[in-house]
Amino acid sequence: MKTTKSMKWIDVPTRTIDVGGVPFAYRELGPTGGVPVVFLHHLMTVLDDWDPRIIDGTLPATG
């Protein structure tokens, strides 16, 4: 996924992947390449529980 300077956590589409019959939801945000940072969430919660200020603040400055 290619992101732009204006891309924010709230705007990123939620995707799913099926692993052994279990669906997992995820979002990709930030530049491609490099070392990924993976944030894991606890059971019975949703991706929208993340505070966008935290996630957006982990992105490198662009532009």
Steps between C-alpha positions, in 0.01 A plus 500: 500500500635839407424775748520873474592780735133560581419134575375456855410190704131579483511508116686173446277214381469193720612181326467137604709190452388144568749280686390143557134597483540790744450851359738771620437870438788739442592840362818607322618854550828670420771460240567166335831331568714526807425331830129462577353580839218267605250608763306212655162556659340294775212255457149630431594846382505680167758695303302819556582484873849632421547868563582646155736754662719213620507312171542812283778615735704187430528582130816663372468858381460516122512768241 
